[in-house]
Amino acid sequence: MVGCSPSTTETSEEIQSEEKAPAAEQVENQKLQETLDSPKEDGTVISFEQVEAASIDPDLDAYQMMYWSEGIETAAYVTIPKKKGHYFLGVICHGGYVIPLDFEGIQSIDEEVFDTESMLSEMSSEAITLQPLYRGYGESKGTAPGLHGATIDTNNAIDALYSYFKEGNMESSVRSGFISLSGGSLGGGVVLKLSQMRKDIDNVVAINPYVGLDLAYPWAENHPENDWNKGFLKTYHKEFGDYDPASIQAKEESIELKRSFTPILIVQGKEDEVMNWELTQTFYEKLKKENQNEHTILEFIPDGDHYLLEHENELNQIIDNWYRDIGSM
């Protein structure tokens, strides 16, 4: 008898189940579309989806968060310890182009790769960790935003994550006012600039940091023998013409220092061919006039280059010792 085989016969329950699947998918698609169609308010979460990565600590759950930043869909990676509890927030900021450029879909720069495996490989199981991808990088839309835009993206990512937790979407929680910032190169500049903007920063680590246009531009002009300086000046002139230190752009792309008590550690390689140690020292001297915390210090690695790949142990020891000194370990 045709159609009587168990392998080809569908029960009414199975038919109903198949009918429900597309309906559920339609609901999810509708919710996503409503989110995309809603006002693109800075720091608003678009989606928060779990991701898998072979490199991640097994004690962590990992997520990709999409959020709005100046009207652009921007991505960030988030890790949350599987052990439920109250955690401080660690924010890690990557490197990149220090001035705004019309580059999009950037997947790597020198030693940094902006894919899931690479971004999640060094997340700590002792904190909730946020690693934004500035506009133009990885899966973020838009174009490379420079120091000012990358700082805005990071600020919006923090606000988006806080709002997501406040809505009760996770069993664990973030401890307000306990944000630990760290970053290198452009990311070092981002964490230094962000520390002047927010009141809830607990501590800052900046490694071979970009110290802002107001210091970097005259330095590059005065040291034309450096290949990075020549490339920086050529690119800047091509994109923006002559540099005007009194312009809005100069102010936005620099780091305005205010009186604060936030402990800040700057680590600088003296053989860094990109961010010169004397320039970093100049910035640090300005910083110390405003920052009154005894734990705001500058540490040098005498033969360290920009990426400090051969000095990871020394770098980690400096950071660990500093965390112990400020009572964060």
Coordinates of C-alpha atoms in Angstrom, one line a residue:
M1 CA 0.0 0.0 0.0
V2 CA 1.5 3.3 -1.1
G3 CA 2.3 5.8 1.7
C4 CA 2.1 3.4 4.6
S5 CA 5.9 3.2 5.4
P6 CA 6.7 4.8 8.8
S7 CA 9.6 6.6 7.1
T8 CA 7.3 8.5 4.8
T9 CA 4.2 9.0 6.9
E10 CA 3.8 12.4 8.8
T11 CA 1.7 12.6 11.9
S12 CA -0.4 15.7 12.6
E13 CA 2.0 16.7 15.4
E14 CA 5.0 16.6 12.9
I15 CA 3.1 18.7 10.4
Q16 CA 2.2 21.2 13.1
S17 CA 5.8 21.4 14.2
E18 CA 7.0 22.1 10.7
E19 CA 4.4 24.8 10.4
K20 CA 5.6 26.4 13.7
A21 CA 9.3 26.6 12.7
P22 CA 8.8 29.2 9.9
A23 CA 6.5 31.1 12.1
A24 CA 9.1 31.3 14.9
E25 CA 11.7 32.3 12.4
Q26 CA 9.4 35.1 11.1
V27 CA 8.9 36.4 14.6
E28 CA 12.7 36.5 15.1
N29 CA 13.2 38.2 11.8
Q30 CA 10.5 40.7 12.6
K31 CA 12.1 41.5 16.0
L32 CA 15.4 42.1 14.3
Q33 CA 13.8 44.3 11.6
E34 CA 12.1 46.3 14.3
T35 CA 15.4 46.8 16.0
L36 CA 17.0 47.9 12.8
D37 CA 14.1 50.2 12.0
S38 CA 14.1 51.8 15.5
P39 CA 16.0 55.1 16.2
K40 CA 19.7 54.4 15.9
E41 CA 20.5 55.7 19.3
D42 CA 24.2 55.5 20.4
G43 CA 24.8 52.6 22.8
T44 CA 21.7 50.6 21.8
V45 CA 22.1 46.9 21.4
I46 CA 21.0 45.5 18.0
S47 CA 21.8 41.8 18.7
F48 CA 23.6 39.7 21.2
E49 CA 24.5 36.2 19.9
Q50 CA 26.6 33.4 21.3
V51 CA 29.7 32.4 19.3
E52 CA 32.1 29.5 19.4
A53 CA 35.9 29.7 19.2
A54 CA 38.5 27.0 19.7
S55 CA 40.8 29.5 21.3
I56 CA 38.5 30.6 24.1
D57 CA 39.0 29.6 27.7
P58 CA 36.5 26.7 28.5
D59 CA 35.4 28.6 31.6
L60 CA 34.0 31.4 29.4
D61 CA 30.9 31.9 27.2
A62 CA 31.5 34.2 24.2
Y63 CA 29.2 36.5 22.4
Q64 CA 29.2 38.9 19.5
M65 CA 27.3 42.1 20.3
M66 CA 26.1 44.5 17.5
Y67 CA 25.2 48.0 18.6
W68 CA 24.7 51.5 17.2
S69 CA 27.5 54.0 17.1
E70 CA 26.9 57.3 15.4
G71 CA 24.2 55.5 13.3
I72 CA 26.5 52.7 12.2
E73 CA 26.1 49.0 13.0
T74 CA 29.2 48.3 15.1
A75 CA 30.5 45.0 16.5
A76 CA 32.1 43.9 19.8
Y77 CA 33.1 40.7 21.4
V78 CA 32.0 39.9 24.9
T79 CA 33.1 37.1 27.2
I80 CA 31.3 36.1 30.4
P81 CA 32.5 33.6 33.1
K82 CA 30.3 30.6 33.2
K83 CA 30.4 30.8 37.0
K84 CA 27.6 33.2 37.9
G85 CA 28.5 36.2 39.9
H86 CA 29.2 40.0 40.1
Y87 CA 32.3 40.9 38.0
F88 CA 34.2 44.1 37.1
L89 CA 34.3 45.0 33.4
G90 CA 37.6 44.7 31.4
V91 CA 37.6 46.6 28.2
I92 CA 40.4 45.8 25.6
C93 CA 41.0 48.2 22.7
H94 CA 42.8 47.1 19.6
G95 CA 45.2 49.1 17.3
G96 CA 44.5 50.6 14.0
Y97 CA 44.7 53.7 11.8
V98 CA 45.2 56.8 14.0
I99 CA 43.5 59.3 11.7
P100 CA 40.0 58.9 10.0
L101 CA 40.4 57.1 6.6
D102 CA 38.0 55.8 4.0
F103 CA 38.9 52.2 4.7
E104 CA 36.2 49.6 5.4
G105 CA 36.2 45.9 6.1
I106 CA 39.7 45.9 7.6
Q107 CA 40.5 42.3 8.6
S108 CA 44.1 42.8 9.9
I109 CA 46.8 45.3 10.5
D110 CA 50.4 44.0 10.8
E111 CA 50.3 41.6 13.8
E112 CA 46.6 42.2 14.7
V113 CA 43.8 40.1 13.2
F114 CA 40.2 41.0 13.7
D115 CA 38.5 37.6 13.5
T116 CA 36.6 35.7 16.2
E117 CA 39.4 33.3 17.1
S118 CA 42.0 36.1 17.4
M119 CA 39.8 38.5 19.3
L120 CA 38.8 35.8 21.9
S121 CA 42.1 34.1 22.4
E122 CA 43.3 36.0 25.5
M123 CA 40.1 36.8 27.4
S124 CA 40.2 36.4 31.2
S125 CA 37.9 34.1 33.1
E126 CA 38.1 36.5 36.1
A127 CA 36.1 39.3 34.5
I128 CA 33.4 40.2 32.0
T129 CA 35.4 41.3 29.1
L130 CA 34.4 43.6 26.2
Q131 CA 36.5 44.0 23.1
P132 CA 35.0 46.5 20.6
L133 CA 35.7 46.5 16.9
Y134 CA 35.8 50.1 15.8
R135 CA 33.8 51.1 12.7
G136 CA 35.5 49.8 9.6
Y137 CA 37.2 46.8 11.4
G138 CA 36.2 43.2 11.2
E139 CA 32.4 42.9 11.0
S140 CA 31.7 46.5 11.9
K141 CA 30.2 48.6 9.2
G142 CA 31.4 52.1 8.2
T143 CA 35.0 53.3 7.8
A144 CA 38.1 53.6 10.0
P145 CA 37.2 56.5 12.4
G146 CA 40.6 57.5 13.8
L147 CA 41.2 58.2 17.5
H148 CA 38.1 60.3 18.1
G149 CA 35.7 57.9 16.4
A150 CA 37.3 54.8 18.0
T151 CA 36.9 56.4 21.4
I152 CA 33.2 57.1 20.7
D153 CA 32.7 53.5 19.5
T154 CA 34.3 52.1 22.7
N155 CA 32.2 54.4 24.9
N156 CA 29.0 53.4 23.1
A157 CA 30.0 49.7 23.4
I158 CA 30.3 50.1 27.2
D159 CA 27.0 51.8 27.4
A160 CA 25.4 49.1 25.2
L161 CA 26.7 46.3 27.3
Y162 CA 25.6 48.0 30.6
S163 CA 22.1 48.4 29.2
Y164 CA 22.0 44.8 28.1
F165 CA 22.8 43.6 31.6
K166 CA 20.5 46.1 33.3
E167 CA 17.6 44.6 31.3
G168 CA 18.2 41.3 33.0
N169 CA 19.4 39.4 30.0
M170 CA 22.2 37.7 31.9
E171 CA 22.3 35.8 35.2
S172 CA 25.7 37.5 36.1
S173 CA 26.1 41.2 36.5
V174 CA 28.6 44.0 35.9
R175 CA 29.9 45.9 38.9
S176 CA 29.2 49.6 38.2
G177 CA 32.3 51.8 38.5
F178 CA 34.8 49.0 38.1
I179 CA 35.9 49.4 34.5
S180 CA 39.5 48.3 33.7
L181 CA 40.7 49.7 30.4
S182 CA 43.7 48.4 28.4
G183 CA 44.9 48.9 24.9
G184 CA 48.0 49.2 22.6
S185 CA 49.0 51.6 19.9
L186 CA 45.8 53.4 18.7
G187 CA 44.0 51.4 21.4
G188 CA 46.3 52.8 24.0
G189 CA 45.3 56.3 22.9
V190 CA 41.6 55.3 23.0
V191 CA 41.9 54.1 26.7
L192 CA 43.8 57.3 27.6
K193 CA 41.2 59.5 25.9
L194 CA 38.3 57.5 27.3
S195 CA 39.7 57.8 30.9
Q196 CA 39.2 61.6 30.6
M197 CA 35.6 61.2 29.5
R198 CA 34.0 58.7 31.9
K199 CA 33.7 58.8 35.7
D200 CA 33.5 55.1 36.2
I201 CA 37.0 54.1 35.1
D202 CA 38.9 52.2 37.8
N203 CA 42.3 51.8 36.1
V204 CA 44.0 52.1 32.8
V205 CA 46.9 50.3 31.0
A206 CA 48.2 51.9 27.8
I207 CA 51.0 50.0 25.8
N208 CA 53.0 52.0 23.3
P209 CA 50.1 54.4 23.0
Y210 CA 49.2 56.9 20.3
V211 CA 49.2 60.1 22.2
G212 CA 47.1 62.3 20.0
L213 CA 47.4 64.5 16.9
D214 CA 48.5 67.7 18.8
L215 CA 51.7 65.9 19.9
A216 CA 52.2 63.4 17.0
Y217 CA 51.9 65.9 14.1
P218 CA 54.7 68.3 15.2
W219 CA 56.8 65.4 16.2
A220 CA 56.5 63.8 12.8
E221 CA 57.4 67.1 11.1
N222 CA 60.5 67.4 13.3
H223 CA 61.6 63.8 12.7
P224 CA 61.3 63.2 8.9
E225 CA 64.0 60.5 9.1
N226 CA 61.4 58.1 10.5
D227 CA 59.6 56.1 7.9
W228 CA 56.4 56.0 9.9
N229 CA 56.4 59.7 10.4
K230 CA 56.8 60.3 6.7
G231 CA 53.9 58.0 5.9
F232 CA 51.8 59.6 8.6
L233 CA 52.4 63.1 7.2
K234 CA 51.8 62.1 3.6
T235 CA 48.5 60.4 4.4
Y236 CA 47.4 63.3 6.6
H237 CA 48.1 65.9 3.9
K238 CA 46.4 63.8 1.2
E239 CA 43.2 63.4 3.3
F240 CA 43.0 66.7 5.1
G241 CA 45.5 69.2 3.7
D242 CA 47.5 71.4 6.0
Y243 CA 47.4 70.8 9.7
D244 CA 45.7 73.5 11.8
P245 CA 46.4 73.1 15.6
A246 CA 43.4 75.4 16.4
S247 CA 40.9 73.3 14.4
I248 CA 38.0 71.2 15.8
Q249 CA 39.7 68.2 14.2
A250 CA 42.9 68.8 16.0
K251 CA 41.1 69.0 19.4
E252 CA 39.0 65.9 18.7
E253 CA 41.9 63.8 17.5
S254 CA 44.0 64.7 20.6
I255 CA 43.8 63.7 24.2
E256 CA 42.5 66.5 26.5
L257 CA 43.9 66.0 30.0
K258 CA 41.8 66.8 33.0
R259 CA 42.5 66.7 36.7
S260 CA 41.9 63.1 37.9
F261 CA 43.0 60.4 40.4
T262 CA 42.6 57.4 38.1
P263 CA 45.7 55.1 38.3
I264 CA 47.3 54.9 34.8
L265 CA 50.1 52.6 33.7
I266 CA 51.9 53.5 30.4
V267 CA 54.4 50.9 29.1
Q268 CA 56.7 52.0 26.3
G269 CA 59.3 50.2 24.2
K270 CA 62.4 52.4 23.6
E271 CA 63.0 50.7 20.3
D272 CA 59.4 51.4 19.1
E273 CA 59.7 52.6 15.5
V274 CA 56.0 53.8 15.4
M275 CA 55.3 55.5 18.7
N276 CA 58.5 57.1 19.8
W277 CA 59.4 56.9 23.5
E278 CA 60.4 60.5 23.8
L279 CA 56.9 61.5 22.5
T280 CA 55.3 59.2 25.0
Q281 CA 57.4 60.7 27.8
T282 CA 56.3 64.2 26.8
F283 CA 52.7 63.1 27.0
Y284 CA 53.3 61.4 30.4
E285 CA 54.8 64.6 31.8
K286 CA 51.7 66.5 30.8
L287 CA 49.5 63.7 32.3
K288 CA 51.3 63.8 35.7
K289 CA 50.5 67.5 36.1
E290 CA 46.8 66.7 36.0
N291 CA 46.7 63.2 37.4
Q292 CA 47.3 63.1 41.2
N293 CA 47.4 59.3 41.7
E294 CA 50.7 57.9 42.9
H295 CA 50.2 54.8 40.8
T296 CA 50.1 56.8 37.5
I297 CA 53.5 55.8 36.1
L298 CA 55.5 55.3 32.9
E299 CA 57.6 52.1 32.5
F300 CA 60.1 51.6 29.7
I301 CA 61.2 48.4 28.1
P302 CA 64.7 49.4 26.8
D303 CA 64.8 47.1 23.7
G304 CA 61.1 46.8 23.2
D305 CA 59.7 47.4 19.7
H306 CA 56.1 48.4 18.8
Y307 CA 54.5 45.0 19.2
L308 CA 56.7 43.8 22.1
L309 CA 56.4 40.2 20.8
E310 CA 59.7 39.2 22.3
H311 CA 59.0 40.9 25.6
E312 CA 55.6 39.4 26.6
N313 CA 56.9 38.0 29.8
E314 CA 58.5 41.3 30.8
L315 CA 55.4 43.2 29.8
N316 CA 53.1 40.9 31.8
Q317 CA 55.3 41.2 34.8
I318 CA 55.2 45.0 34.7
I319 CA 51.4 44.9 34.5
D320 CA 51.0 42.3 37.2
N321 CA 53.2 44.1 39.6
W322 CA 51.3 47.4 38.9
Y323 CA 47.9 45.7 39.5
R324 CA 49.2 44.4 42.8
D325 CA 50.4 47.8 43.8
I326 CA 47.0 49.4 43.1
G327 CA 45.2 46.5 44.8
S328 CA 43.4 45.1 41.8
M329 CA 44.8 41.6 42.0

